[in-house]
Short mmCIF file of C-alpha atoms in Angstrom, two decimals:
data_model
loop_
_atom_site.label_atom_id
_atom_site.label_comp_id
_atom_site.label_asym_id
_atom_site.label_seq_id
_atom_site.Cartn_x
_atom_site.Cartn_y
_atom_site.Cartn_z
CA MET A 7 -6.06 113.28 -9.49
CA ASP A 8 -8.64 111.41 -11.53
CA GLU A 9 -9.04 108.37 -9.28
CA PRO A 10 -12.60 107.90 -7.96
CA ASP A 11 -11.33 105.49 -5.29
CA LEU A 12 -8.90 108.12 -4.06
CA ILE A 13 -11.66 110.71 -3.77
CA THR A 14 -13.84 108.21 -1.90
CA ALA A 15 -11.02 107.31 0.49
CA ALA A 16 -10.13 110.96 1.10
CA PHE A 17 -13.78 111.83 1.79
CA ASN A 18 -14.17 108.92 4.20
CA ALA A 19 -10.98 109.80 6.03
CA TYR A 20 -11.03 113.58 6.16
CA SER A 21 -14.53 114.98 5.61
CA GLN A 22 -15.87 117.01 8.51
CA GLU A 23 -19.59 117.48 9.13
CA GLY A 24 -20.31 115.84 5.78
CA SER A 25 -18.07 118.18 3.78
CA LEU A 26 -14.59 118.00 2.28
CA GLY A 27 -12.56 120.77 0.71
CA LEU A 28 -10.40 119.56 -2.17
CA ILE A 29 -7.72 121.76 -3.75
CA VAL A 30 -6.33 120.58 -7.08
CA PRO A 31 -4.58 122.22 -10.04
CA HIS A 32 -6.99 123.05 -12.84
CA ASN A 33 -4.21 122.58 -15.35
CA SER A 34 -2.55 119.17 -15.55
CA SER A 35 0.81 120.80 -16.35
CA LEU A 36 0.97 122.35 -12.88
CA LYS A 37 2.72 120.56 -10.05
CA VAL A 38 0.84 120.20 -6.79
CA VAL A 39 2.47 122.35 -4.11
CA LEU A 40 1.22 123.56 -0.77
CA PRO A 41 -0.55 126.87 -1.52
CA PHE A 42 -1.36 127.45 2.15
CA SER A 43 0.45 127.09 5.43
CA LYS A 44 -0.23 124.54 8.18
CA TRP A 45 -0.68 121.61 5.82
CA GLN A 46 0.47 118.12 6.68
CA ARG A 47 1.76 115.58 4.16
CA VAL A 48 0.22 112.13 4.66
CA ASN A 49 0.15 108.84 2.79
CA LEU A 50 -3.30 107.57 1.83
CA ILE A 51 -3.35 103.89 0.86
CA VAL A 52 -6.11 103.00 -1.61
CA LYS A 53 -6.44 99.43 -2.86
CA GLY A 54 -2.75 98.76 -2.42
CA ARG A 55 -1.59 102.04 -3.95
CA THR A 56 -0.02 104.83 -1.93
CA PHE A 57 -0.98 108.46 -2.59
CA ASN A 58 0.82 111.37 -0.96
CA VAL A 59 -1.72 114.08 -0.16
CA SER A 60 -1.71 117.31 1.84
CA VAL A 61 -4.25 117.70 4.63
CA SER A 62 -5.37 120.68 6.68
CA ASP A 63 -7.94 120.68 9.46
CA ALA A 64 -10.95 122.83 8.66
CA ASN A 65 -10.35 124.86 11.82
CA GLN A 66 -6.87 125.75 10.59
CA PHE A 67 -7.87 126.61 7.04
CA SER A 68 -9.52 129.85 6.09
CA LEU A 69 -10.32 130.83 2.52
CA LYS A 70 -9.98 134.57 2.17
CA GLN A 71 -11.37 136.80 -0.55
CA GLU A 72 -7.85 137.61 -1.74
CA ASP A 73 -7.22 133.87 -2.29
CA MET A 74 -10.05 133.60 -4.79
CA ASP A 75 -9.85 134.31 -8.49
CA LEU A 76 -13.45 135.35 -9.11
CA SER A 77 -12.48 136.97 -12.38
CA THR A 78 -12.05 133.50 -13.87
CA SER A 79 -15.04 131.37 -14.82
CA VAL A 80 -14.97 127.73 -13.76
CA SER A 81 -16.58 126.70 -17.06
CA ALA A 82 -13.58 127.90 -19.04
CA LEU A 83 -10.98 126.03 -17.00
CA PRO A 84 -9.32 122.86 -18.28
CA ASN A 85 -9.75 119.59 -16.36
CA VAL A 86 -12.92 120.71 -14.54
CA ALA A 87 -15.14 118.35 -16.55
CA GLN A 88 -12.84 115.45 -15.72
CA TYR A 89 -12.97 116.32 -12.03
CA LEU A 90 -16.79 116.42 -12.11
CA LYS A 91 -16.87 113.00 -13.77
CA THR A 92 -14.49 111.63 -11.12
CA PHE A 93 -16.68 113.05 -8.35
CA SER A 94 -19.75 111.35 -9.83
CA LEU A 95 -17.93 108.03 -9.97
CA ALA A 96 -16.87 108.55 -6.34
CA GLY A 97 -20.43 109.23 -5.22
CA VAL A 98 -19.86 112.87 -4.26
CA ARG A 99 -20.89 116.21 -5.74
CA ALA A 100 -19.26 119.63 -5.92
CA VAL A 101 -21.25 122.15 -3.90
CA THR A 102 -18.92 125.00 -4.86
CA SER A 103 -16.06 125.28 -7.34
CA ILE A 104 -13.88 128.33 -6.80
CA PRO A 105 -10.75 129.13 -8.83
CA LEU A 106 -7.80 130.17 -6.73
CA LEU A 107 -4.73 132.14 -7.66
CA ASP A 108 -1.71 130.38 -9.15
CA GLY A 109 -3.72 127.84 -11.11
CA TYR A 110 -5.64 125.96 -8.44
CA ILE A 111 -9.33 125.34 -7.84
CA ILE A 112 -11.05 124.43 -4.59
CA PHE A 113 -14.05 122.13 -4.64
CA THR A 114 -16.34 121.79 -1.65
CA LEU A 115 -17.60 118.22 -1.82
CA GLU A 116 -20.51 116.46 -0.14
CA ARG A 117 -21.99 112.96 -0.38
CA PRO A 118 -25.62 113.41 -1.46
CA PRO A 119 -28.44 110.95 -0.71
CA PHE A 120 -28.24 109.67 -4.30
CA ASN A 121 -25.83 110.03 -7.18
CA TYR A 122 -25.88 109.36 -10.92
CA ILE A 123 -22.81 108.16 -12.78
CA PRO A 124 -22.12 108.64 -16.52
CA LEU A 125 -23.99 106.32 -18.87
CA SER A 126 -20.70 105.05 -20.27
CA THR A 127 -19.91 103.53 -16.87
CA THR A 128 -23.44 102.39 -16.01
CA PRO A 129 -23.58 98.59 -16.40
CA SER A 130 -26.48 96.80 -18.02
CA PHE A 131 -28.04 93.87 -16.22
CA THR A 132 -26.75 90.65 -17.70
CA LEU A 133 -26.46 87.00 -16.73
CA SER A 134 -23.32 86.69 -18.81
CA SER A 135 -19.81 87.02 -17.43
CA LYS A 136 -19.06 89.39 -20.30
CA PHE A 137 -19.86 93.09 -20.48
CA SER A 138 -23.28 93.83 -21.97
CA SER A 139 -23.78 96.85 -24.23
CA GLY A 140 -27.53 96.80 -23.58
CA ASN A 141 -29.56 99.06 -21.31
CA VAL A 142 -31.49 96.72 -19.01
CA PRO A 143 -31.36 98.35 -15.56
CA THR A 144 -29.59 96.67 -12.67
CA LEU A 145 -31.17 96.45 -9.24
CA GLU A 146 -28.65 99.07 -8.10
CA GLU A 147 -30.09 101.48 -10.67
CA TRP A 148 -33.57 100.80 -9.34
CA ASN A 149 -32.44 101.52 -5.79
CA ASN A 150 -30.95 104.82 -6.92
CA VAL A 151 -34.13 105.87 -8.72
CA TRP A 152 -36.22 104.83 -5.70
CA ALA A 153 -33.97 106.90 -3.42
CA THR A 154 -34.55 109.89 -5.71
CA TRP A 155 -38.31 109.38 -5.89
CA ASP A 156 -38.68 108.83 -2.14
CA LEU A 157 -36.66 111.93 -1.28
CA ILE A 158 -38.81 114.10 -3.55
CA THR A 159 -42.19 112.67 -2.60
CA LEU A 160 -41.68 111.98 1.10
CA GLN A 161 -39.23 114.70 2.16
CA MET A 162 -39.96 117.65 -0.13
CA ILE A 163 -43.77 117.59 -0.05
CA PRO A 164 -45.28 118.64 3.29
CA ARG A 165 -47.94 116.27 4.59
CA ASP A 166 -50.63 118.94 4.31
CA MET A 167 -49.77 119.47 0.63
CA LEU A 168 -50.38 115.86 -0.48
CA HIS A 169 -53.99 116.66 -1.39
CA GLN A 170 -53.11 119.84 -3.26
CA LYS A 171 -52.72 120.30 -7.03
CA PRO A 172 -49.84 122.68 -7.83
CA ILE A 173 -50.95 122.52 -11.48
CA ASP A 174 -54.67 122.43 -12.30
CA LEU A 175 -54.40 119.97 -15.19
CA ARG A 176 -52.66 117.36 -13.06
CA HIS A 177 -53.74 115.13 -10.19
CA LYS A 178 -53.00 115.98 -6.57
CA CYS A 179 -49.54 115.07 -5.30
CA LEU A 180 -50.74 111.96 -3.44
CA PHE A 181 -51.91 110.38 -6.69
CA TYR A 182 -48.39 110.14 -8.10
CA ILE A 183 -47.04 108.41 -4.98
CA GLY A 184 -49.58 105.66 -5.74
CA HIS A 185 -49.30 105.81 -9.53
CA ILE A 186 -45.62 104.88 -9.72
CA PRO A 187 -45.91 101.47 -7.97
CA THR A 188 -49.25 100.80 -9.67
CA PHE A 189 -47.75 101.22 -13.14
CA LEU A 190 -44.88 98.91 -12.19
CA ASP A 191 -47.25 96.35 -10.67
CA MET A 192 -49.47 96.29 -13.77
CA LEU A 193 -46.60 95.87 -16.21
CA LEU A 194 -44.93 93.18 -14.07
CA SER A 195 -48.20 91.26 -14.06
CA LYS A 196 -48.38 91.49 -17.83
CA ALA A 197 -44.75 90.39 -18.24
CA ILE A 198 -44.45 87.54 -15.72
CA GLY A 199 -48.03 86.74 -14.75
CA GLY A 200 -49.86 87.05 -11.47
CA GLY A 201 -52.51 89.42 -10.26
CA ALA A 202 -52.50 92.79 -8.62
CA SER A 203 -50.66 93.39 -5.39
CA GLU A 204 -52.86 94.20 -2.42
CA PRO A 205 -54.92 96.29 -2.20
CA GLN A 206 -56.02 95.29 -5.71
CA HIS A 207 -58.39 98.23 -6.16
CA PHE A 208 -55.38 100.56 -6.38
CA TRP A 209 -55.22 99.61 -10.05
CA ASN A 210 -58.54 101.41 -10.52
CA ILE A 211 -57.44 104.54 -8.68
CA PHE A 212 -53.83 104.98 -9.72
CA GLU A 213 -53.53 103.55 -13.24
CA ARG A 214 -53.55 106.72 -15.32
CA GLY A 215 -52.67 110.35 -14.84
CA ILE A 216 -54.34 113.30 -16.52
CA ASP A 217 -53.19 114.04 -20.07
CA PRO A 218 -54.73 117.26 -21.39
CA HIS A 219 -55.74 117.17 -25.04
CA VAL A 220 -53.29 119.24 -27.04
CA ASP A 221 -55.92 121.24 -28.89
CA ASP A 222 -58.50 121.43 -26.11
CA PRO A 223 -57.10 121.79 -22.56
CA ASP A 224 -60.59 121.31 -21.14
CA HIS A 225 -60.67 117.80 -22.56
CA CYS A 226 -58.44 115.01 -21.25
CA HIS A 227 -57.73 111.51 -22.43
CA SER A 228 -59.26 108.70 -20.37
CA HIS A 229 -57.75 108.50 -16.91
CA SER A 230 -58.33 106.83 -13.57
CA GLU A 231 -61.48 107.46 -11.60
CA VAL A 232 -60.01 109.02 -8.49
CA PRO A 233 -61.92 109.73 -5.27
CA GLU A 234 -63.69 113.07 -5.23
CA LYS A 235 -63.52 113.60 -1.45
CA GLU A 236 -60.27 113.87 0.43
CA GLU A 237 -61.44 111.44 3.10
CA ASP A 238 -62.05 108.76 0.45
CA TRP A 239 -58.41 108.65 -0.66
CA PRO A 240 -56.11 105.97 0.74
CA VAL A 241 -53.83 107.28 3.47
CA LEU A 242 -50.13 107.69 2.74
CA GLU A 243 -49.11 104.78 4.99
CA THR A 244 -51.33 102.38 3.04
CA ILE A 245 -49.87 103.57 -0.26
CA ILE A 246 -46.31 103.14 1.08
CA SER A 247 -47.12 99.57 2.17
CA PHE A 248 -48.43 98.86 -1.33
CA ARG A 249 -45.29 100.42 -2.81
CA ASN A 250 -43.09 98.19 -0.68
CA ARG A 251 -44.94 95.05 -1.81
CA VAL A 252 -44.52 96.02 -5.46
CA ARG A 253 -40.82 96.74 -4.98
CA SER A 254 -40.38 93.36 -3.28
CA ARG A 255 -42.06 91.79 -6.28
CA LEU A 256 -39.51 93.40 -8.58
CA ILE A 257 -36.60 92.35 -6.34
CA GLU A 258 -37.94 88.77 -6.42
CA LEU A 259 -37.93 88.92 -10.22
CA TYR A 260 -34.25 89.86 -10.22
CA ASP A 261 -33.55 87.00 -7.81
CA ASP A 262 -35.37 84.59 -10.12
CA LEU A 263 -33.34 85.85 -13.08
CA GLN A 264 -30.06 85.45 -11.19
CA THR A 265 -30.85 81.89 -10.07
CA GLY A 266 -32.15 80.79 -13.47
CA LYS A 267 -35.68 80.24 -12.19
CA ARG A 268 -36.82 82.65 -14.89
CA HIS A 269 -35.22 83.57 -18.23
CA LEU A 270 -34.50 87.15 -19.26
CA THR A 271 -36.72 87.42 -22.31
CA ARG A 272 -36.98 90.49 -24.47
CA ASN A 273 -40.46 91.06 -23.09
CA ILE A 274 -39.21 91.12 -19.50
CA ALA A 275 -36.18 93.21 -20.42
CA ARG A 276 -38.34 95.75 -22.26
CA THR A 277 -40.69 95.92 -19.28
CA LEU A 278 -37.78 96.69 -16.95
CA VAL A 279 -36.46 99.43 -19.24
CA MET A 280 -39.88 100.97 -19.76
CA THR A 281 -40.85 100.99 -16.08
CA ILE A 282 -37.62 102.52 -14.78
CA GLU A 283 -37.76 105.23 -17.46
CA HIS A 284 -41.38 105.83 -16.50
CA GLU A 285 -40.24 106.56 -12.94
CA GLY A 286 -37.58 108.91 -14.29
CA PHE A 287 -40.20 110.76 -16.35
CA HIS A 288 -42.35 111.28 -13.27
CA ILE A 289 -39.41 112.47 -11.18
CA GLU A 290 -39.02 115.26 -13.71
CA THR A 291 -42.70 116.10 -14.18
CA LEU A 292 -43.38 116.03 -10.42
CA LEU A 293 -40.53 118.48 -9.86
CA TYR A 294 -42.11 120.71 -12.51
CA MET A 295 -45.27 120.66 -10.40
CA LEU A 296 -43.52 121.19 -7.09
CA ILE A 297 -41.39 124.11 -8.26
CA GLN A 298 -44.60 126.10 -8.61
CA ARG A 299 -44.80 126.02 -4.80
CA ALA A 300 -41.10 126.17 -3.97
CA GLY A 301 -40.47 128.70 -1.26
CA THR A 302 -44.15 128.87 -0.33
CA GLY A 303 -45.03 125.21 0.17
CA THR A 304 -42.46 122.57 -0.71
CA PHE A 305 -39.20 121.92 1.10
CA PRO A 306 -35.79 122.26 -0.58
CA PRO A 307 -34.01 118.96 -1.34
CA PRO A 308 -32.61 117.57 1.94
CA GLY A 309 -29.05 116.31 1.87
CA PHE A 310 -28.07 118.79 -0.85
CA THR A 311 -26.42 121.96 0.41
CA ALA A 312 -28.18 125.10 -0.81
CA PRO A 313 -26.33 127.02 -3.52
CA THR A 314 -24.08 129.92 -2.57
CA TRP A 315 -25.86 132.30 -4.92
CA GLU A 316 -23.52 135.24 -4.28
CA ILE A 317 -20.38 133.36 -5.36
CA LEU A 318 -22.14 131.62 -8.24
CA THR A 319 -23.50 134.93 -9.56
CA GLN A 320 -20.04 136.47 -9.54
CA GLN A 321 -18.71 133.53 -11.54
CA TRP A 322 -21.59 133.54 -14.01
CA ASP A 323 -21.26 137.28 -14.61
CA VAL A 324 -17.66 136.87 -15.78
CA ALA A 325 -18.17 133.66 -17.75
CA PRO A 326 -16.80 133.97 -21.31
CA VAL A 327 -19.20 134.17 -24.23
CA PRO A 328 -18.68 132.95 -27.80
CA LEU A 329 -16.75 135.27 -30.11
CA THR A 330 -19.62 134.91 -32.59
CA PRO A 331 -23.25 134.39 -31.50
CA SER A 332 -24.00 131.59 -33.98
CA VAL A 333 -22.55 128.69 -35.91
CA VAL A 334 -23.30 127.14 -39.30
CA LEU A 335 -24.03 123.42 -39.46
CA GLY A 336 -24.84 121.10 -42.36
CA PRO A 337 -25.50 119.94 -44.89
CA ALA A 338 -25.52 116.57 -43.16
CA THR A 339 -27.37 113.27 -42.92
CA VAL A 340 -28.92 112.79 -39.48
CA LEU A 341 -30.15 109.46 -38.13
CA LEU A 342 -32.96 109.53 -35.57
CA GLY A 343 -34.10 106.53 -33.59
CA HIS A 344 -32.76 102.98 -33.67
CA GLN A 345 -33.75 99.48 -34.72
CA ASP A 346 -35.91 98.17 -31.91
CA SER A 347 -39.41 96.94 -32.70
CA GLU A 348 -41.49 95.58 -29.86
CA GLY A 349 -43.20 93.38 -32.40
CA ASP A 350 -39.94 91.42 -32.81
CA ASP A 351 -39.90 90.42 -29.14
CA VAL A 352 -41.97 87.29 -29.83
CA LEU A 353 -40.06 86.08 -32.89
CA LEU A 354 -38.28 82.74 -32.75
CA GLY A 355 -34.57 83.21 -32.13
CA ILE A 356 -35.06 86.77 -30.84
CA ALA A 357 -37.48 86.43 -27.92
CA GLU A 358 -34.83 84.90 -25.64
CA ASP A 359 -31.99 87.19 -26.78
CA ALA A 360 -32.00 90.31 -24.58
CA ASP A 361 -28.26 90.74 -23.97
CA ASN A 362 -26.54 93.61 -25.77
CA HIS A 363 -29.84 94.97 -27.06
CA VAL A 364 -30.82 98.60 -26.49
CA PHE A 365 -34.52 98.90 -25.77
CA GLY A 366 -36.50 102.06 -26.37
CA TRP A 367 -40.01 103.43 -26.75
CA ASP A 368 -42.18 102.61 -29.74
CA ASN A 369 -41.83 106.08 -31.29
CA GLU A 370 -38.02 105.70 -31.32
CA SER A 371 -38.04 102.86 -33.87
CA PRO A 372 -37.17 102.23 -36.63
CA GLU A 373 -34.09 104.29 -37.41
CA ARG A 374 -34.93 107.11 -39.81
CA LYS A 375 -32.69 109.18 -42.07
CA PHE A 376 -33.04 112.93 -42.52
CA GLU A 377 -31.14 115.17 -44.91
CA VAL A 378 -30.42 118.45 -43.16
CA VAL A 379 -29.48 121.41 -45.32
CA SER A 380 -27.08 124.10 -44.15
CA PHE A 381 -28.48 126.30 -41.38
CA ARG A 382 -27.25 128.80 -38.81
CA ALA A 383 -28.02 128.31 -35.13
CA GLU A 384 -27.24 130.39 -32.08
CA TRP A 385 -24.64 128.79 -29.86
CA ARG A 386 -26.72 129.04 -26.72
CA PRO A 387 -30.38 128.88 -25.69
CA VAL A 388 -32.32 132.08 -25.00
CA THR A 389 -31.55 133.31 -21.48
CA ASN A 390 -33.86 134.70 -18.82
CA GLY A 391 -32.24 138.10 -19.30
CA GLU A 392 -32.74 138.05 -23.06
CA PHE A 393 -36.33 136.93 -22.75
CA GLU A 394 -37.05 139.56 -20.10
CA ALA A 395 -35.90 142.28 -22.51
CA PHE A 396 -38.21 140.81 -25.18
CA TRP A 397 -41.09 140.53 -22.69
CA ARG A 398 -40.74 144.14 -21.62
CA LYS A 399 -40.57 145.32 -25.21
CA ARG A 400 -43.82 143.58 -26.08
CA GLY A 401 -45.76 145.07 -23.17
CA ALA A 402 -44.49 143.63 -19.87
CA HIS A 403 -47.81 142.18 -18.70
CA PHE A 404 -47.33 140.13 -15.55
CA SER A 405 -50.22 137.91 -16.63
CA ASP A 406 -48.15 136.40 -19.45
CA ILE A 407 -44.78 135.74 -17.84
CA PRO A 408 -43.19 132.30 -18.24
CA ALA A 409 -44.38 129.69 -15.75
CA SER A 410 -40.81 129.49 -14.44
CA TRP A 411 -40.99 133.13 -13.34
CA VAL A 412 -42.92 134.72 -10.51
CA CYS A 413 -43.76 138.32 -9.67
CA ASP A 414 -42.79 139.14 -6.09
CA ASP A 415 -43.65 142.66 -4.90
CA GLY A 416 -43.46 143.94 -8.46
CA LYS A 417 -40.08 142.28 -9.13
CA LEU A 418 -39.48 139.41 -11.49
CA LYS A 419 -37.91 136.33 -9.96
CA VAL A 420 -37.09 132.88 -11.29
CA ARG A 421 -38.37 129.77 -9.58
CA THR A 422 -35.96 127.21 -8.11
CA MET A 423 -36.45 124.31 -5.71
CA TYR A 424 -34.85 126.54 -3.08
CA GLY A 425 -37.42 129.26 -3.66
CA PRO A 426 -37.52 132.14 -6.17
CA VAL A 427 -34.24 133.95 -6.88
CA SER A 428 -33.69 137.39 -8.33
CA MET A 429 -33.28 137.95 -12.04
CA ASP A 430 -29.76 139.18 -11.27
CA ILE A 431 -28.89 135.63 -10.19
CA ALA A 432 -30.74 133.81 -12.98
CA GLN A 433 -30.28 136.22 -15.88
CA HIS A 434 -27.71 134.00 -17.65
CA TRP A 435 -29.68 130.74 -17.25
CA PRO A 436 -31.66 129.42 -20.21
CA VAL A 437 -35.27 130.51 -19.89
CA LEU A 438 -37.87 127.81 -19.23
CA THR A 439 -41.05 128.72 -21.04
CA SER A 440 -43.60 127.54 -23.59
CA HIS A 441 -43.13 126.64 -27.25
CA ASP A 442 -45.24 129.63 -28.32
CA ASP A 443 -43.21 132.05 -26.19
CA LEU A 444 -39.93 130.91 -27.71
CA LEU A 445 -41.35 130.86 -31.21
CA ALA A 446 -42.47 134.47 -30.77
CA TYR A 447 -39.01 135.39 -29.48
CA ALA A 448 -37.29 133.65 -32.41
CA ARG A 449 -39.51 135.42 -34.92
CA SER A 450 -38.79 138.78 -33.30
CA LYS A 451 -35.12 138.13 -34.09
CA GLY A 452 -35.83 137.01 -37.64
CA GLY A 453 -35.31 133.36 -36.74
CA ARG A 454 -37.25 130.19 -36.03
CA LEU A 455 -37.12 127.11 -33.83
CA PRO A 456 -34.96 124.22 -35.10
CA THR A 457 -36.37 120.98 -36.39
CA GLU A 458 -35.71 117.85 -34.36
CA ALA A 459 -33.07 116.73 -36.87
CA GLU A 460 -31.34 120.12 -36.77
CA LEU A 461 -31.24 120.16 -32.98
CA ARG A 462 -29.98 116.57 -32.96
CA LEU A 463 -27.17 117.54 -35.33
CA PHE A 464 -26.20 120.48 -33.10
CA LEU A 465 -26.25 118.38 -29.91
CA ASP A 466 -24.34 115.49 -31.47
CA THR A 467 -21.69 117.96 -32.63
CA TYR A 468 -21.31 120.19 -29.58
CA GLU A 469 -23.08 118.81 -26.48
CA VAL A 470 -20.66 117.21 -23.99
CA GLY A 471 -23.25 115.41 -21.84
CA HIS A 472 -22.95 114.33 -18.23
CA GLU A 473 -19.56 112.77 -18.83
CA GLY A 474 -18.24 116.10 -20.09
CA GLY A 475 -19.47 118.06 -17.09
CA SER A 476 -22.99 119.09 -18.15
CA ASN A 477 -25.64 120.09 -15.63
CA THR A 478 -27.48 116.77 -15.61
CA GLY A 479 -27.88 113.85 -13.21
CA PHE A 480 -28.80 116.13 -10.28
CA ARG A 481 -25.43 117.85 -10.23
CA ASN A 482 -27.56 120.88 -9.44
CA TRP A 483 -31.24 121.43 -8.71
CA HIS A 484 -31.33 124.54 -10.90
CA PRO A 485 -30.21 125.52 -14.42
CA VAL A 486 -26.80 127.06 -15.01
CA PRO A 487 -25.54 129.25 -17.88
CA ALA A 488 -24.82 127.46 -21.15
CA THR A 489 -21.16 126.91 -22.02
CA THR A 490 -21.24 126.05 -25.75
CA GLY A 491 -19.43 128.12 -28.35
CA LEU A 492 -16.04 128.73 -26.73
CA GLU A 493 -13.01 128.37 -28.96
CA CYS A 494 -10.94 126.91 -26.13
CA HIS A 495 -13.27 123.88 -26.12
CA ASP A 496 -13.83 123.74 -29.90
CA GLY A 497 -17.37 124.95 -29.36
CA ARG A 498 -18.31 121.98 -27.18
CA GLY A 499 -20.19 122.54 -23.96
CA SER A 500 -23.62 122.25 -22.38
CA ASN A 501 -26.94 124.04 -22.78
CA GLY A 502 -27.25 124.60 -19.03
CA GLY A 503 -29.34 121.54 -18.19
CA VAL A 504 -32.67 122.11 -19.96
CA TRP A 505 -34.89 120.51 -22.57
CA GLU A 506 -35.16 122.43 -25.85
CA TRP A 507 -38.21 122.97 -28.05
CA THR A 508 -38.24 122.07 -31.73
CA SER A 509 -40.70 122.80 -34.53
CA THR A 510 -41.19 119.09 -35.27
CA LEU A 511 -44.60 117.71 -34.34
CA PHE A 512 -44.84 114.52 -32.28
CA GLU A 513 -46.64 112.16 -34.62
CA THR A 514 -46.53 108.73 -36.17
CA HIS A 515 -44.02 107.66 -38.81
CA GLU A 516 -43.52 104.85 -41.28
CA GLY A 517 -42.60 101.56 -39.62
CA LEU A 518 -43.80 102.51 -36.13
CA SER A 519 -44.99 99.47 -34.18
CA PRO A 520 -47.19 100.73 -31.30
CA THR A 521 -46.45 99.26 -27.90
CA ASN A 522 -48.73 96.65 -26.40
CA LEU A 523 -47.12 96.77 -22.97
CA PHE A 524 -49.23 99.74 -22.05
CA THR A 525 -51.49 101.92 -24.12
CA GLY A 526 -51.55 105.68 -23.80
#
């Protein structure tokens, strides 16, 4: 059952109270039989095709403890990644995934407020009748990102928290609700002409966030002059009206492109790519701010069922681990970046050719070659449990715990958007902490952090990505244990849904053409 349309039709027809239980074999060699009584065979017609499925009313179906196979980890089962991909394409997500006896697995599905599909199936905006291999966002992608941003900013932040700063070296929450449309408005004006949307003075307030200087946290790069008194800030309703005008401006641009009133130049295409990625960046960084108050200030994500921590913990505790803790990679030649210079956007014969081009940020071009010598890397990132043991060994001072941890009545807990959870629940997740913390941990084990090229080689070799079932694209609002290193999957898996530190400094390189669309 790998048909997204079938999943969509089944959900529309049989979900109850926004939820659908789906039982499927986790091994394609198994034949689907009725594992429970009181099931009815029905024909479901989807786009002219007939599917014979078994249906049971939720009131007649009861999943008992003896039906579950909690000694088997979902991550080790075949076909699960394909099911997760199918669910994404169908616009649903798996709330729980529980192996059953006799080779079946039951997924509890819901339709979340927004959903991200694999990049391989995400179309690029094009005016051609042919498929475009570029990355210019469609208006549908914009609507999905806006749905994500609006849910986080307008439904997860209490009104009385808008003027608070969860992190000292960042603006208050209200600033970012105004910053996102302001950035888009400014770059649209630069790309297609026209002045600021009303109220025009928002450009002065919301242009720039706070960027602490790397070497001196007390010093920040130039940023917007924001009001000092709470009563001098624009009210939320005024900011939302401004946001709506800016979004309408973008929608009008897409209309003009579709009708031929305006041509899709490389400059416009690059602006669209840069501004939608900018919104994605702020979704992530705002969540990093909000998680500091999760459970004591912010609301959990509405429309996403809270995790069943007890069942998940049982599954994570029995998840298989690699037979060996590390793997040897290299020697190899690694290519970083791609050929995409903003300076070429104005060249004759190129300026009007945006189709099939992949746009990126200035520091991603040009493509650079690195020779990586043989090295040994651990299969999986450092976990909360492993780092806790290191932390206790070096003194266990609560003043220097990772920012993703919190001390609650003398007990360590790990922050999530649903509030802090016990270390027993999160012990197998990758730890989220600073570069210096992880460097100290690596050195205590006689190791080091990888270079960017080394990490890229590892990820290109073993990371499965969203399409292979990784914890990305809001499949979950929390990390999960890493799954790399298992022989049954040839070592391929996921790191649990986190960014990873490297030892490579972020700096200039030969051939870099700094962006002129916006200066940082």
